[in-house]
Amino acid sequence: MNELESLYFQSVSFTGMAPGARLIVLGAVHGNETCGTQAIRRVIGEIESGQLALHAGSVTFVPITNPLAYMRQQRMGDRNLNRNLVPTDEPVEFEDRIANWLCPLLAQHDALLDLHSFHTAGQPFVMLGPEDNAGTLEPFARSAEETALALRLGVHRFVDGWLDTYAAGVARRLAAGVSAREADVHYGVGTTEFMRAQGGIALTLECGQHDDPAAPDVAYRAIHNTLAHLQLVSAPAPVAVSDTEALRLYAVIDRVHADDQFARAWSSFDPVHAGEVIGVRQNGAPVTADRDGYIVFPNPRALPGQEWFYLARPSDRV
């Protein structure tokens, strides 16, 4: 038996007796991000044991969204599942097969909570979708509902601007003559973008560094708060957090060569100052901050041609 023959897709669903919202919770979209898997299995156990009762609506849990990457204990199987997420009639990579199973499942739900973690040290945060708009990139009309849920996940930092920033990066790649799939704005579409395109609300919760022992508890609390906020369980409505910090992504910088190196060990949300050297290219050219702001998602193991880090500025959205 080869390794693919041992894999399968699993979702676990519970339905209450009264009508209500349809929630889906994902873990291990990236195989080395296991805090969501641990939290999901804990909540499933509570429901199955009767400790937690679902009285309305439904919830579907996917403990391991990418079983190949999870089995290999790495971010991807053949490619990044959280990019170019769309069904295809001709699956080639393993993530194409996941998409053919996952996308119809997402479309059956009203709300998505996608549980992730990140490479370097840092505090948990929520990735918000766009504000309401009728544009062509990511039209949306439910930002108030999405933000209300985000404020009740239990974390205090909020980041938006993902697809706008990714699209700007695509434009730069195209101008540079890059023809790889990363030079297509649709490659920036992941679980949350797909969910919003189906009319739902969707949040990515980054629960902390991959190996942070507190990250599974952050994910667990967020699941419980989401169930309560959507009134799927008989629990007090969670209170919106105060003392919030909001940031907006505005630039993505790619790693061009495997020998591109950071100037130091960066963590997400480390402040950077205009002119500060963030990294050095293989040819010795410095990569500097264009303004005061913050570095987000620094990935010292990024592959050439993929995102190396993002830059963010303060926002007054939340």
Short mmCIF file of C-alpha atoms in Angstrom, two decimals:
data_model
loop_
_atom_site.label_atom_id
_atom_site.label_comp_id
_atom_site.label_asym_id
_atom_site.label_seq_id
_atom_site.Cartn_x
_atom_site.Cartn_y
_atom_site.Cartn_z
CA MET A 1 0.00 0.00 0.00
CA ASN A 2 1.41 3.41 -0.97
CA GLU A 3 0.99 6.40 1.33
CA LEU A 4 -1.99 7.84 -0.56
CA GLU A 5 -3.96 4.60 -0.30
CA SER A 6 -3.90 4.88 3.50
CA LEU A 7 -5.44 8.38 3.54
CA TYR A 8 -9.06 9.42 3.86
CA PHE A 9 -11.14 12.54 4.45
CA GLN A 10 -13.11 12.83 7.67
CA SER A 11 -15.80 15.21 8.85
CA VAL A 12 -17.88 14.84 12.01
CA SER A 13 -21.27 16.56 12.14
CA PHE A 14 -23.79 17.22 14.89
CA THR A 15 -27.28 18.67 14.40
CA GLY A 16 -29.46 20.20 17.09
CA MET A 17 -33.22 19.82 17.37
CA ALA A 18 -33.99 23.47 16.55
CA PRO A 19 -33.12 25.41 13.39
CA GLY A 20 -30.04 27.58 13.47
CA ALA A 21 -26.75 28.49 11.87
CA ARG A 22 -24.60 25.91 10.10
CA LEU A 23 -21.00 26.17 11.32
CA ILE A 24 -17.93 24.37 10.01
CA VAL A 25 -14.61 24.26 11.89
CA LEU A 26 -11.36 23.24 10.18
CA GLY A 27 -8.10 22.02 11.64
CA ALA A 28 -4.77 21.17 9.96
CA VAL A 29 -5.36 22.91 6.65
CA HIS A 30 -1.59 22.98 6.91
CA GLY A 31 -0.28 19.67 8.21
CA ASN A 32 2.18 21.08 10.76
CA GLU A 33 -0.50 23.30 12.35
CA THR A 34 -2.09 20.90 14.81
CA CYS A 35 -3.57 23.12 17.53
CA GLY A 36 -6.93 23.12 15.74
CA THR A 37 -6.89 19.34 15.43
CA GLN A 38 -6.33 18.96 19.17
CA ALA A 39 -9.05 21.47 20.07
CA ILE A 40 -11.57 20.00 17.63
CA ARG A 41 -11.09 16.48 18.98
CA ARG A 42 -11.53 17.79 22.51
CA VAL A 43 -14.85 19.46 21.64
CA ILE A 44 -16.08 16.40 19.71
CA GLY A 45 -15.40 14.36 22.82
CA GLU A 46 -17.41 16.79 24.94
CA ILE A 47 -20.39 16.59 22.59
CA GLU A 48 -20.26 12.81 22.32
CA SER A 49 -20.03 12.42 26.11
CA GLY A 50 -22.96 14.76 26.72
CA GLN A 51 -20.81 17.35 28.48
CA LEU A 52 -21.65 19.85 25.71
CA ALA A 53 -25.13 19.84 24.16
CA LEU A 54 -25.90 21.23 20.73
CA HIS A 55 -29.47 22.48 20.86
CA ALA A 56 -29.83 24.36 17.54
CA GLY A 57 -28.35 24.49 14.08
CA SER A 58 -25.44 22.25 13.15
CA VAL A 59 -21.68 22.07 13.41
CA THR A 60 -19.29 20.11 11.23
CA PHE A 61 -15.76 19.46 12.42
CA VAL A 62 -12.87 18.57 10.11
CA PRO A 63 -10.01 17.64 12.47
CA ILE A 64 -7.46 17.05 9.70
CA THR A 65 -8.23 18.91 6.51
CA ASN A 66 -4.97 17.94 4.75
CA PRO A 67 -4.24 14.34 5.73
CA LEU A 68 -1.17 14.00 3.49
CA ALA A 69 0.57 17.04 4.93
CA TYR A 70 -0.51 15.99 8.44
CA MET A 71 0.91 12.51 7.98
CA ARG A 72 4.18 14.01 6.76
CA GLN A 73 4.16 16.57 9.61
CA GLN A 74 4.76 19.39 7.15
CA ARG A 75 2.93 22.44 5.85
CA MET A 76 1.94 21.04 2.43
CA GLY A 77 1.41 17.76 0.68
CA ASP A 78 2.01 18.68 -2.96
CA ARG A 79 1.14 22.38 -2.65
CA ASN A 80 -0.41 24.93 -0.29
CA LEU A 81 -4.05 23.91 0.22
CA ASN A 82 -4.93 27.45 1.33
CA ARG A 83 -4.17 28.85 -2.13
CA ASN A 84 -6.16 28.41 -5.34
CA LEU A 85 -8.89 26.55 -3.46
CA VAL A 86 -11.38 25.57 -6.15
CA PRO A 87 -12.85 22.29 -7.42
CA THR A 88 -11.31 20.88 -10.59
CA ASP A 89 -12.38 18.23 -13.09
CA GLU A 90 -8.75 17.17 -13.55
CA PRO A 91 -7.07 16.84 -10.14
CA VAL A 92 -3.31 16.57 -10.36
CA GLU A 93 -1.93 17.44 -6.93
CA PHE A 94 -3.27 15.92 -3.73
CA GLU A 95 -4.62 19.30 -2.63
CA ASP A 96 -6.78 19.30 -5.79
CA ARG A 97 -8.45 16.16 -4.46
CA ILE A 98 -8.99 17.81 -1.09
CA ALA A 99 -10.57 20.82 -2.80
CA ASN A 100 -13.00 18.57 -4.70
CA TRP A 101 -14.17 17.19 -1.34
CA LEU A 102 -13.83 20.29 0.82
CA CYS A 103 -15.35 23.02 -1.37
CA PRO A 104 -18.81 21.40 -1.64
CA LEU A 105 -18.70 20.79 2.11
CA LEU A 106 -17.91 24.44 2.83
CA ALA A 107 -20.74 25.54 0.56
CA GLN A 108 -23.24 23.66 2.75
CA HIS A 109 -22.49 25.94 5.71
CA ASP A 110 -23.12 29.54 6.80
CA ALA A 111 -19.99 30.23 8.85
CA LEU A 112 -16.40 28.99 8.91
CA LEU A 113 -13.82 29.01 11.69
CA ASP A 114 -10.43 27.95 10.30
CA LEU A 115 -7.82 27.24 12.99
CA HIS A 116 -4.16 27.85 12.17
CA SER A 117 -0.79 28.58 13.77
CA PHE A 118 2.36 30.32 12.51
CA HIS A 119 6.09 29.75 12.10
CA THR A 120 7.66 32.21 14.51
CA ALA A 121 6.86 33.46 17.99
CA GLY A 122 3.98 35.88 18.41
CA GLN A 123 0.55 36.53 19.88
CA PRO A 124 -2.66 34.99 18.46
CA PHE A 125 -4.71 37.05 16.03
CA VAL A 126 -7.75 36.90 13.75
CA MET A 127 -7.68 37.43 10.00
CA LEU A 128 -10.73 39.44 8.95
CA GLY A 129 -12.24 39.56 5.50
CA PRO A 130 -12.89 42.74 3.54
CA GLU A 131 -15.25 45.50 4.55
CA ASP A 132 -18.56 45.56 2.68
CA ASN A 133 -17.96 46.34 -0.97
CA ALA A 134 -19.33 45.70 -4.46
CA GLY A 135 -15.94 45.39 -6.14
CA THR A 136 -14.77 42.64 -8.43
CA LEU A 137 -11.94 41.21 -6.31
CA GLU A 138 -13.86 40.10 -3.20
CA PRO A 139 -17.38 41.56 -3.01
CA PHE A 140 -18.88 41.17 0.46
CA ALA A 141 -21.95 42.30 2.40
CA ARG A 142 -21.61 40.65 5.83
CA SER A 143 -18.60 42.34 7.41
CA ALA A 144 -20.56 43.48 10.47
CA GLU A 145 -21.56 39.87 11.28
CA GLU A 146 -18.05 38.62 10.63
CA THR A 147 -16.46 41.29 12.81
CA ALA A 148 -18.95 40.64 15.61
CA LEU A 149 -17.88 36.99 15.66
CA ALA A 150 -14.19 37.90 15.46
CA LEU A 151 -14.51 40.10 18.54
CA ARG A 152 -15.77 37.11 20.50
CA LEU A 153 -13.08 34.56 19.70
CA GLY A 154 -11.02 35.64 22.71
CA VAL A 155 -8.04 37.34 21.07
CA HIS A 156 -7.29 41.06 20.88
CA ARG A 157 -5.42 41.52 17.60
CA PHE A 158 -7.15 41.77 14.22
CA VAL A 159 -5.62 41.86 10.74
CA ASP A 160 -7.27 42.47 7.38
CA GLY A 161 -6.25 43.29 3.81
CA TRP A 162 -5.23 39.78 2.76
CA LEU A 163 -6.58 39.45 -0.78
CA ASP A 164 -6.00 43.12 -1.70
CA THR A 165 -2.37 42.76 -0.68
CA TYR A 166 -2.00 39.44 -2.43
CA ALA A 167 -3.44 40.98 -5.62
CA ALA A 168 -0.86 43.77 -5.43
CA GLY A 169 1.85 41.14 -5.12
CA VAL A 170 0.46 39.37 -8.19
CA ALA A 171 0.60 42.61 -10.16
CA ARG A 172 4.26 43.03 -9.18
CA ARG A 173 5.06 39.46 -10.21
CA LEU A 174 3.37 39.93 -13.57
CA ALA A 175 5.27 43.18 -14.14
CA ALA A 176 8.49 41.28 -13.42
CA GLY A 177 7.61 38.65 -16.00
CA VAL A 178 6.88 35.88 -13.51
CA SER A 179 4.63 33.25 -15.10
CA ALA A 180 4.23 30.89 -12.13
CA ARG A 181 0.80 30.19 -10.66
CA GLU A 182 1.65 32.57 -7.79
CA ALA A 183 1.24 35.30 -10.42
CA ASP A 184 -2.52 34.72 -10.56
CA VAL A 185 -4.82 36.54 -8.14
CA HIS A 186 -6.95 33.39 -7.84
CA TYR A 187 -3.97 31.68 -6.23
CA GLY A 188 -4.63 33.89 -3.20
CA VAL A 189 -8.04 32.28 -2.63
CA GLY A 190 -8.15 29.96 0.37
CA THR A 191 -10.81 28.57 2.66
CA THR A 192 -12.16 31.89 3.92
CA GLU A 193 -12.23 33.56 0.51
CA PHE A 194 -14.05 30.56 -0.96
CA MET A 195 -16.54 30.57 1.92
CA ARG A 196 -17.35 34.26 1.49
CA ALA A 197 -17.86 33.70 -2.23
CA GLN A 198 -20.58 31.18 -1.28
CA GLY A 199 -22.36 33.84 0.81
CA GLY A 200 -21.03 32.84 4.22
CA ILE A 201 -18.87 34.50 6.84
CA ALA A 202 -15.40 33.15 7.53
CA LEU A 203 -12.53 33.76 9.93
CA THR A 204 -9.00 32.46 10.16
CA LEU A 205 -7.76 32.32 13.74
CA GLU A 206 -3.98 32.17 14.07
CA CYS A 207 -3.68 30.59 17.51
CA GLY A 208 0.04 31.15 18.14
CA GLN A 209 3.34 29.57 17.19
CA HIS A 210 3.11 25.97 15.93
CA ASP A 211 4.58 24.42 19.08
CA ASP A 212 3.19 26.87 21.63
CA PRO A 213 1.51 24.71 24.31
CA ALA A 214 -1.11 27.44 24.76
CA ALA A 215 -2.24 27.38 21.12
CA PRO A 216 -4.67 24.41 21.46
CA ASP A 217 -6.38 26.22 24.35
CA VAL A 218 -6.75 29.35 22.22
CA ALA A 219 -8.40 27.21 19.52
CA TYR A 220 -10.60 25.40 22.05
CA ARG A 221 -11.85 28.64 23.59
CA ALA A 222 -12.61 30.05 20.13
CA ILE A 223 -14.70 27.02 19.20
CA HIS A 224 -16.74 27.30 22.39
CA ASN A 225 -17.20 31.05 21.96
CA THR A 226 -18.28 30.59 18.35
CA LEU A 227 -20.85 27.94 19.29
CA ALA A 228 -22.23 30.26 21.98
CA HIS A 229 -22.21 33.39 19.82
CA LEU A 230 -24.08 31.63 17.02
CA GLN A 231 -26.53 30.29 19.62
CA LEU A 232 -25.87 26.64 18.79
CA VAL A 233 -25.38 25.77 22.46
CA SER A 234 -27.11 26.91 25.64
CA ALA A 235 -24.26 29.00 26.99
CA PRO A 236 -24.02 32.68 27.90
CA ALA A 237 -23.26 34.89 24.92
CA PRO A 238 -19.53 35.72 24.93
CA VAL A 239 -18.68 39.36 25.49
CA ALA A 240 -16.76 41.23 22.82
CA VAL A 241 -13.12 41.78 23.73
CA SER A 242 -11.86 45.25 24.54
CA ASP A 243 -8.38 46.72 24.23
CA THR A 244 -8.21 45.74 20.57
CA GLU A 245 -5.41 46.28 18.07
CA ALA A 246 -6.17 46.40 14.36
CA LEU A 247 -3.65 46.21 11.53
CA ARG A 248 -4.00 46.18 7.77
CA LEU A 249 -1.65 44.30 5.47
CA TYR A 250 -0.39 46.50 2.67
CA ALA A 251 2.59 44.72 1.07
CA VAL A 252 3.84 41.19 0.46
CA ILE A 253 7.52 40.55 -0.20
CA ASP A 254 8.55 37.33 -1.93
CA ARG A 255 11.63 35.27 -1.36
CA VAL A 256 13.42 35.31 -4.72
CA HIS A 257 16.35 32.98 -4.02
CA ALA A 258 16.97 30.25 -1.46
CA ASP A 259 19.91 32.28 -0.16
CA ASP A 260 17.79 35.34 0.63
CA GLN A 261 18.14 35.72 4.40
CA PHE A 262 16.47 37.73 7.15
CA ALA A 263 18.61 40.29 8.94
CA ARG A 264 17.49 38.80 12.24
CA ALA A 265 14.98 36.33 13.66
CA TRP A 266 11.68 38.16 13.16
CA SER A 267 8.38 37.41 14.84
CA SER A 268 4.95 38.38 13.55
CA PHE A 269 4.05 41.93 14.60
CA ASP A 270 7.57 42.98 15.42
CA PRO A 271 7.69 46.74 14.70
CA VAL A 272 9.81 47.92 11.79
CA HIS A 273 10.89 51.47 11.01
CA ALA A 274 11.21 53.22 7.69
CA GLY A 275 14.55 52.30 6.15
CA GLU A 276 15.20 49.41 8.55
CA VAL A 277 16.85 46.38 6.93
CA ILE A 278 14.53 43.40 7.18
CA GLY A 279 16.54 41.00 5.02
CA VAL A 280 19.29 40.67 2.46
CA ARG A 281 18.96 39.22 -1.03
CA GLN A 282 21.30 36.59 -2.37
CA ASN A 283 23.13 39.31 -4.34
CA GLY A 284 23.67 41.41 -1.22
CA ALA A 285 20.88 43.94 -1.86
CA PRO A 286 19.07 44.97 1.34
CA VAL A 287 15.30 44.61 1.72
CA THR A 288 14.07 47.54 3.78
CA ALA A 289 10.81 48.77 5.29
CA ASP A 290 9.24 51.57 3.28
CA ARG A 291 7.52 53.09 6.35
CA ASP A 292 6.99 52.54 10.05
CA GLY A 293 4.81 49.50 10.59
CA TYR A 294 4.94 45.81 11.44
CA ILE A 295 6.20 42.59 9.92
CA VAL A 296 3.66 39.76 9.64
CA PHE A 297 4.07 36.08 8.72
CA PRO A 298 7.87 36.12 8.39
CA ASN A 299 8.77 32.72 6.99
CA PRO A 300 12.49 31.90 7.03
CA ARG A 301 11.72 28.64 5.21
CA ALA A 302 9.69 30.17 2.38
CA LEU A 303 10.33 28.65 -1.01
CA PRO A 304 11.72 30.89 -3.76
CA GLY A 305 8.88 32.63 -5.58
CA GLN A 306 6.56 32.47 -2.58
CA GLU A 307 5.66 34.91 0.19
CA TRP A 308 8.62 35.70 2.47
CA PHE A 309 6.88 38.21 4.73
CA TYR A 310 4.09 40.79 4.83
CA LEU A 311 4.08 44.37 6.02
CA ALA A 312 1.20 45.93 7.95
CA ARG A 313 0.17 49.36 9.17
CA PRO A 314 -2.21 50.41 11.96
CA SER A 315 -5.92 50.38 11.13
CA ASP A 316 -8.99 51.80 12.83
CA ARG A 317 -11.33 49.09 11.57
CA VAL A 318 -11.87 47.34 14.92
#
